[in-house]
Coordinates of C-alpha atoms and ligand atoms in Angstrom, one line a residue:
X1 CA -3.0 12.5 5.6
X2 CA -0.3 15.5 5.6
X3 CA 1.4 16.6 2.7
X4 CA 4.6 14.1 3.7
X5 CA 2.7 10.9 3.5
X6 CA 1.4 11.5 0.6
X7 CA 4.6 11.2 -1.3
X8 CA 6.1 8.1 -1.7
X9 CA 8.6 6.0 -0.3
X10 CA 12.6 6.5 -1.6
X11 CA 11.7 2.8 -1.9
X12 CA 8.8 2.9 -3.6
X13 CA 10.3 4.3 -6.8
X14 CA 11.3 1.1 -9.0
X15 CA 13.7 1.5 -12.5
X16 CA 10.8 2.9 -14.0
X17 CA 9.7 5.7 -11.7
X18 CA 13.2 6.8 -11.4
X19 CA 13.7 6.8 -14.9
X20 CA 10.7 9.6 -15.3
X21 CA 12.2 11.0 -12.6
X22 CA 15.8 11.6 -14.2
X23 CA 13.6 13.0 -17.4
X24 CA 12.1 15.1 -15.0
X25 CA 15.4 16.6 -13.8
X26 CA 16.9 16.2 -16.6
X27 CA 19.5 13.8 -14.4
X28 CA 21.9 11.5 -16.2
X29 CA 21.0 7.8 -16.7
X30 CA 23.8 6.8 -14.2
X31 CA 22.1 8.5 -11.0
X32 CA 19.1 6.1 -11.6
X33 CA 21.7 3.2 -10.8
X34 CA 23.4 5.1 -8.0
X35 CA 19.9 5.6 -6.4
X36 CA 19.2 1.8 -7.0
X37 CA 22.3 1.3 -5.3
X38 CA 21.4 3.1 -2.1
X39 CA 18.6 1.6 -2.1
X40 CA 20.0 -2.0 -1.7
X41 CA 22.1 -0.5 0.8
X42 CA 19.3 0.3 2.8
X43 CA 19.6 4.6 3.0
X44 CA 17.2 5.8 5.4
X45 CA 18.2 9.6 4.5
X46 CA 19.6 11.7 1.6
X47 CA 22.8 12.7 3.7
X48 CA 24.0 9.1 3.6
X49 CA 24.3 9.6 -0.1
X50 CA 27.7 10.2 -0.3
X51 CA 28.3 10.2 -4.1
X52 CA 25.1 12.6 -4.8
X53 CA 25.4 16.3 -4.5
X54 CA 24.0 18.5 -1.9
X55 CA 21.2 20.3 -4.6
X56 CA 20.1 16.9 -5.6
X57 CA 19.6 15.7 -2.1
X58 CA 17.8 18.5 -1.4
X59 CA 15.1 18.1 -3.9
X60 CA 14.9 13.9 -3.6
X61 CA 14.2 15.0 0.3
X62 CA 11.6 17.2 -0.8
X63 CA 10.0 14.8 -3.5
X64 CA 10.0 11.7 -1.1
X65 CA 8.7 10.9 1.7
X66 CA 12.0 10.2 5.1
X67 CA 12.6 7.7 6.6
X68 CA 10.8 4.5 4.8
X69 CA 10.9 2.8 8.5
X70 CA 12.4 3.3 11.9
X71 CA 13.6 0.4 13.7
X72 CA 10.9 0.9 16.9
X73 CA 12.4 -2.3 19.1
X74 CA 14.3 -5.0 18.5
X75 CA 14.0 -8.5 20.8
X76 CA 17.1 -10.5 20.2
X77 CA 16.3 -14.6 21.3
X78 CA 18.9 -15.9 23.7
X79 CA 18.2 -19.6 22.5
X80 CA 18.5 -19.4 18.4
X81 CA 19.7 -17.0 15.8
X82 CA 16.3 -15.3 15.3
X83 CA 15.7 -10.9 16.0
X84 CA 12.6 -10.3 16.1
X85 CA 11.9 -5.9 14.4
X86 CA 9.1 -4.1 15.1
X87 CA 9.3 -1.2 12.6
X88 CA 7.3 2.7 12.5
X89 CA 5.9 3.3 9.2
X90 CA 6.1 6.5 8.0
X91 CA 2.6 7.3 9.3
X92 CA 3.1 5.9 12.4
X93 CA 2.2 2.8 11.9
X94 CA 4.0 -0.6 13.8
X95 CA 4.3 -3.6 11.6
X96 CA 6.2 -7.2 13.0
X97 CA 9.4 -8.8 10.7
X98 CA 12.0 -11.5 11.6
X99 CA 15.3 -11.8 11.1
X100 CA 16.5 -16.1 11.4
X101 CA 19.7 -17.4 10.4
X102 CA 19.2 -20.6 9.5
X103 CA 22.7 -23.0 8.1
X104 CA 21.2 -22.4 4.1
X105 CA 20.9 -18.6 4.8
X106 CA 19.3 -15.5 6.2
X107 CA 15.6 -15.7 5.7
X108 CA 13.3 -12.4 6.5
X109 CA 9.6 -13.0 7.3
X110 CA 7.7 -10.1 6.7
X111 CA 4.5 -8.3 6.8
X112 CA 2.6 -7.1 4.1
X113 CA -0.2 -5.7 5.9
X114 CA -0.8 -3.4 8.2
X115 CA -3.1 -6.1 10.2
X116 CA -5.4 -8.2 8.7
X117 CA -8.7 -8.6 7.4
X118 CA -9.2 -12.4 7.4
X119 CA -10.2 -12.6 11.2
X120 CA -8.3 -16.3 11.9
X121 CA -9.8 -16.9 15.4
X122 CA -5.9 -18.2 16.6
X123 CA -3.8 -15.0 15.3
X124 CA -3.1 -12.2 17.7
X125 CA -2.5 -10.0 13.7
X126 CA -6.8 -10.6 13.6
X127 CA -7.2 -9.0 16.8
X128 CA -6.2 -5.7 16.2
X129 CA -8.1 -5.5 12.9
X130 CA -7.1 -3.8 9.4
X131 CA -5.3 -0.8 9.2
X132 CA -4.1 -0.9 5.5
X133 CA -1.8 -2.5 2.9
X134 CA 1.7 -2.1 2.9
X135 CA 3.4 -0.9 -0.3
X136 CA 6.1 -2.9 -2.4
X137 CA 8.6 -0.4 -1.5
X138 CA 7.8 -1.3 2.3
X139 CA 7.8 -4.8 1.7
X140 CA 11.4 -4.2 0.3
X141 CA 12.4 -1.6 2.8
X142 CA 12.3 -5.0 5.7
X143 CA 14.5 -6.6 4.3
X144 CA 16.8 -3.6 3.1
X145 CA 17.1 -2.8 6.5
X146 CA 17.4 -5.6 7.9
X147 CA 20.4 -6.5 6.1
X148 CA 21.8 -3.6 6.7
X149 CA 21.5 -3.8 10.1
X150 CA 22.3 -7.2 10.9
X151 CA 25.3 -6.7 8.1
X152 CA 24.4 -9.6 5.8
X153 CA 22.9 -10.0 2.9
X154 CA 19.3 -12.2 2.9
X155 CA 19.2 -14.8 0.7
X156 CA 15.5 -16.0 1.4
X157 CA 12.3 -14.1 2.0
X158 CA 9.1 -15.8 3.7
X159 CA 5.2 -13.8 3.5
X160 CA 4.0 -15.0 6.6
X161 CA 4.1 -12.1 9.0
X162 CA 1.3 -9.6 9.3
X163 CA -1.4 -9.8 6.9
X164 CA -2.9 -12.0 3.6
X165 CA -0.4 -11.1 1.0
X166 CA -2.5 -12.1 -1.9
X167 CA -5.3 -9.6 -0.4
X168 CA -2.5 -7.2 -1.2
X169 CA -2.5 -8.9 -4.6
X170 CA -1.1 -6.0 -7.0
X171 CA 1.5 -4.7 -4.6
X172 CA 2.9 -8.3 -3.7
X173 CA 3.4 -8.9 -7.1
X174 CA 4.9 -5.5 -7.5
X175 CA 7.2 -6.2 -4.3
X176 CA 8.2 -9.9 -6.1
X177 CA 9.0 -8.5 -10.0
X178 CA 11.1 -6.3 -7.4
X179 CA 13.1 -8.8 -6.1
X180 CA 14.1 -10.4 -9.2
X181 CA 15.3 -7.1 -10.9
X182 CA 18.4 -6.9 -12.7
X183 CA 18.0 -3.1 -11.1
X184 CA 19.3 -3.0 -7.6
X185 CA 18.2 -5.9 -5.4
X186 CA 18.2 -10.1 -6.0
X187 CA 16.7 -12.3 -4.3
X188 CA 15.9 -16.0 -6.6
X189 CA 12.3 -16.8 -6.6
X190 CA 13.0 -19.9 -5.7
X191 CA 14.0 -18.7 -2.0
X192 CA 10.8 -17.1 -1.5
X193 CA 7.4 -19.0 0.0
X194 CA 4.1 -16.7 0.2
X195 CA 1.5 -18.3 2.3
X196 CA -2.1 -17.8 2.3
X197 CA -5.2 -18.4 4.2
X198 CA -6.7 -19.5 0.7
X199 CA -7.9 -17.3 -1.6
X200 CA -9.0 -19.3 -4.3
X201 CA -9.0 -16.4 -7.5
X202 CA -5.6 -15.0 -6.2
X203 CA -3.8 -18.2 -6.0
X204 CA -5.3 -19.6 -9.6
X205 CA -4.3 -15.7 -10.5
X206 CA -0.7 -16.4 -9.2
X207 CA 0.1 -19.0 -11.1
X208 CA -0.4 -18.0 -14.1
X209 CA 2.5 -14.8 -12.9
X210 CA 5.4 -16.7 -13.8
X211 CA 7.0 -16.5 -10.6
X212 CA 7.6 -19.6 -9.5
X213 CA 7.5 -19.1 -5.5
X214 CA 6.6 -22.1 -3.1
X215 CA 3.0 -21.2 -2.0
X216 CA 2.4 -22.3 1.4
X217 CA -1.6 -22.7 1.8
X218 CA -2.7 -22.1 5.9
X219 CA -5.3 -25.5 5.4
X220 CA -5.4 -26.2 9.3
X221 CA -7.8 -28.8 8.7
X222 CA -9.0 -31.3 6.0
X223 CA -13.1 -31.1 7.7
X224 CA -15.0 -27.8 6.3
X225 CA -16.9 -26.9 9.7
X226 CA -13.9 -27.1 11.9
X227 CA -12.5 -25.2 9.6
X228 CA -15.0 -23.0 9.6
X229 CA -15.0 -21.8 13.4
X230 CA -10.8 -21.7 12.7
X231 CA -10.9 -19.1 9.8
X232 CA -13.6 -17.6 8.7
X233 CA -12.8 -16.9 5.1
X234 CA -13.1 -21.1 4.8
X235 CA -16.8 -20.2 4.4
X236 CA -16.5 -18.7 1.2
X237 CA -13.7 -21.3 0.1
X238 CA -14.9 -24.6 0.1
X239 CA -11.8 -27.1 1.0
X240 CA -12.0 -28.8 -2.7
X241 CA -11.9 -26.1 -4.5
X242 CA -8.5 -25.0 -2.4
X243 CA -6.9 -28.0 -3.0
X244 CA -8.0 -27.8 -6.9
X245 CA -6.4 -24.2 -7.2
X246 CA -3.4 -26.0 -5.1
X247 CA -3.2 -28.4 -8.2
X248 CA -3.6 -25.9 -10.5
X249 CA -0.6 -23.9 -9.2
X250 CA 1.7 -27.0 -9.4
X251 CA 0.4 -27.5 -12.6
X252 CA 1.4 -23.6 -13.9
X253 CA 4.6 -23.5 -11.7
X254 CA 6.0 -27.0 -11.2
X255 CA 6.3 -26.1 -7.4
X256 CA 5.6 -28.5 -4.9
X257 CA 2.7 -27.1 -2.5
X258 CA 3.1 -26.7 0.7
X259 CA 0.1 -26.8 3.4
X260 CA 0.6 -25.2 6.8
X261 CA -1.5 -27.2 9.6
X262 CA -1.2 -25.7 13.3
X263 CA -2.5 -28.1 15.7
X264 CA -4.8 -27.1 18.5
X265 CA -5.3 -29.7 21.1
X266 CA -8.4 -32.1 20.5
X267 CA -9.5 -29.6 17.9
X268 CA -8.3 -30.9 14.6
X269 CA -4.8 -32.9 16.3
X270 CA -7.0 -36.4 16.5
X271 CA -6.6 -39.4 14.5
X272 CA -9.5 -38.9 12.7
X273 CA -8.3 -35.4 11.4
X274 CA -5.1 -36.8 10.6
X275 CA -6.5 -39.8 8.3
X276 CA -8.6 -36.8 6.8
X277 CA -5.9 -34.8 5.7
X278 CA -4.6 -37.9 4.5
X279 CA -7.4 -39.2 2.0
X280 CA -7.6 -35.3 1.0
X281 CA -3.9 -35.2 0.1
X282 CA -3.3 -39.0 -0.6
X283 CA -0.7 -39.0 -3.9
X284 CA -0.4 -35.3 -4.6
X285 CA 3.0 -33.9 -5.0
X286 CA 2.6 -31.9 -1.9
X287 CA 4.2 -31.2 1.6
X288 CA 2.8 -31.2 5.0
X289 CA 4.2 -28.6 7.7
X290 CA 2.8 -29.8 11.3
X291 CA 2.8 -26.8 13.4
X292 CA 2.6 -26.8 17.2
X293 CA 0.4 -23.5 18.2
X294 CA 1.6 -20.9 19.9
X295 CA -0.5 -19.7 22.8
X296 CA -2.2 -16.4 22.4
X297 CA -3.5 -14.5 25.1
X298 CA -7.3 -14.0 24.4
X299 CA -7.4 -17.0 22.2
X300 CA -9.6 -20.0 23.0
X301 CA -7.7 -22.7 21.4
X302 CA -4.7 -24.1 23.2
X303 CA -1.6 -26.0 21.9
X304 CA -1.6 -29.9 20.8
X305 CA 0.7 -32.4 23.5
X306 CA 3.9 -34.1 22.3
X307 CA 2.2 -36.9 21.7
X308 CA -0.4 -36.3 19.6
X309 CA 1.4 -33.7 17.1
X310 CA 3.6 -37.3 17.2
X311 CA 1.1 -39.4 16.5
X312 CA -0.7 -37.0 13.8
X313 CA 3.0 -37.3 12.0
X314 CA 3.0 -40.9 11.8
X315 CA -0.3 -41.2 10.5
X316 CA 0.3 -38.6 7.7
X317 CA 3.6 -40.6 6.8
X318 CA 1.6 -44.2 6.8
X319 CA 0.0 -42.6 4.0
X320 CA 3.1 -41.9 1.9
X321 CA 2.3 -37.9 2.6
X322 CA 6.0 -36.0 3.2
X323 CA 5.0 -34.0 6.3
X324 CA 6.9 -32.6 9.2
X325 CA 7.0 -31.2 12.2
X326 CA 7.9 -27.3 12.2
X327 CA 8.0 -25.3 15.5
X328 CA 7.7 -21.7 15.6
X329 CA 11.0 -19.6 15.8
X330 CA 11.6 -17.4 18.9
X331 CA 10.0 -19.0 21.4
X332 CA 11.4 -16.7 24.0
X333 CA 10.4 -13.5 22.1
X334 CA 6.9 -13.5 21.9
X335 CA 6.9 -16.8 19.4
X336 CA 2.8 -16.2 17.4
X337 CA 3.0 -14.0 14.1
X338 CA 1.6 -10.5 15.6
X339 CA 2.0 -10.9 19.2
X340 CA 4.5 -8.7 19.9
X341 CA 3.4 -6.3 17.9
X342 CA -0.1 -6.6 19.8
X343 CA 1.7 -6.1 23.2
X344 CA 3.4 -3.1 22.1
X345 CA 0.1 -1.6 21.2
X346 CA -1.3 -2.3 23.9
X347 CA 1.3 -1.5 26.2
X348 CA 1.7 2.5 24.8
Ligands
SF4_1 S1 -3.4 -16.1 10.4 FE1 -2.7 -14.8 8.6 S2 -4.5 -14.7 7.4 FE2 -5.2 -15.3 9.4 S3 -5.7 -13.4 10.5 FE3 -3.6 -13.9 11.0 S4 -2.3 -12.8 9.5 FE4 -4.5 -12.8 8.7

């Protein structure tokens, strides 16, 4: 790693780290808010500053690390509201974000890790392997930049691109506490879901954080060994005790659950799997998201037909469980989580 990666980020320094900063430099307190203010405004370098003088540019340029991201490509859909960023990290680096407008707002899915560990046998993120975690400052930096960009402010954030976000446990919180600073950016808790493919300490760790976000728990089925072959950190979280740190979260947080469950034809999209989901969730305050997959190249497992998705629905709802059917954003701009940052790779 050179010298300039190993500082950090312009986004990567909170209240805090720019108040030792000011001591430093013996700066006045206001250019801590003036530097939280360029910061919401998304500033990729010092000479957009405009109300901070030259000699103070010069050193932030020399104590941080420029640009925090680049915008590598941009896919725009043609059929709904939805960009889809690939962005250069500092180091080089390409991680996946998307921009959808939806009527309630502007939501951001982002990625909090540089690939991922957790090897789902579906996800075109798995196949490229780990590189490493993203910081809370980069986390930040998506949807800084997106908004600046697309020139409107993003009133909900979703965890669900690139990576496990509670495997980057202390950052992600870092990133959230971020979000709901009275310093620079706001974004209400209650607009932001974090999904995960189960990690049982982290999400019993979570609740007890005080930040009431909707979890969203990748379940994919209610049967432990088809489970198994779909994700193989289900063998070291048995599906009960998922569903009891589920419980445990509402408990803490008094937020519904929400369990993701992409359907792959004859795998786990049969009746039988749908009446097990439904005696695993019968009467919990939770919510269902039926997922359609998208087809990856590489991957074995194909996508579910209309009419068994339908059917799946039906049964979940016979059983009084709220459940519906969500298909993926972007289906002309390479729809699955990772995939177009997989092509890109591949492709240079
Ligand atoms: S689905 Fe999510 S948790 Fe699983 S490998 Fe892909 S990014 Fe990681």
């Amino acid at each position: 790693m050179n010298e300039q990666n190993k500082r950090k980020i312009f986004y990567d320094y909170d209240y805090a780290d720019l108040i030792v900063l000011a001591e430093k430099y013996n700066w006045p307190k206001f250019r801590v808010k003036q530097l939280l203010e360029w910061q919401a405004k998304s500033v990729q370098s010092t000479s957009e500053m405009t109300n901070i003088s030259k000699d103070l540019r010069t050193l932030l340029d020399l104590e941080m690390t420029w640009p925090a991201l680049k915008i590598f490509k941009v896919e725009h859909s043609k059929i709904e509201p939805v960009n889809k960023y690939l962005f250069q990290l500092h180091d080089g680096n390409i991680i996946e974000t998307v921009s959808m407008h939806y009527n309630y707002g502007h939501s951001v899915c982002l990625t909090t890790q540089v690939g991922c560990k957790m090897g789902c046998s579906f996800c075109a993120s798995a196949m490229l392997g780990f590189q490493r975690n993203l910081t809370a400052g980069e986390m930040l930096a998506q949807i800084t930049m997106i908004a600046h960009t697309e020139k409107m402010h993003v009133s909900h954030a979703v965890l669900m691109g690139i990576g496990e976000a509670l495997d980057n446990y202390d950052q992600t919180i870092k990133f959230l506490h971020r979000l709901r600073s009275e310093h620079g950016f706001t974004l209400s808790m209650r607009n932001i879901t974090l999904s995960t493919c189960g990690l049982v300490p982290e999400i019993k760790k979570l609740a007890n954080e005080k930040l009431p976000v909707t979890l969203a728990i990748s379940l994919h089925s209610a049967d432990q060994n088809t489970r198994n072959t779909l994700m193989p950190i289900a063998k070291h979280y048995p599906i009960e005790e998922i569903v009891a740190a589920a419980d445990y979260y509402f408990s803490k947080t008094g937020r519904r659950v929400t369990y993701e469950y992409t359907l792959f034809d004859k795998i786990n999209d049969q009746p039988l799997h749908a009446e097990q989901l439904a005696k695993l969730l019968r009467g919990k305050p939770v919510h269902v998201n039926l997922i359609p997959a998208n087809e990856v190249d590489g991957s074995k497992w194909s996508s579910s037909k209309k009419g068994a998705i339908e059917k799946f629905l039906q049964i979940l709802r016979n059983n009084e469980i709220n459940a519906t059917i969500r298909y993926s954003v972007g289906q002309d701009i390479t729809a699955a989580c990772g995939q177009l940052r997989r092509q890109s790779i591949q492709n240079n």
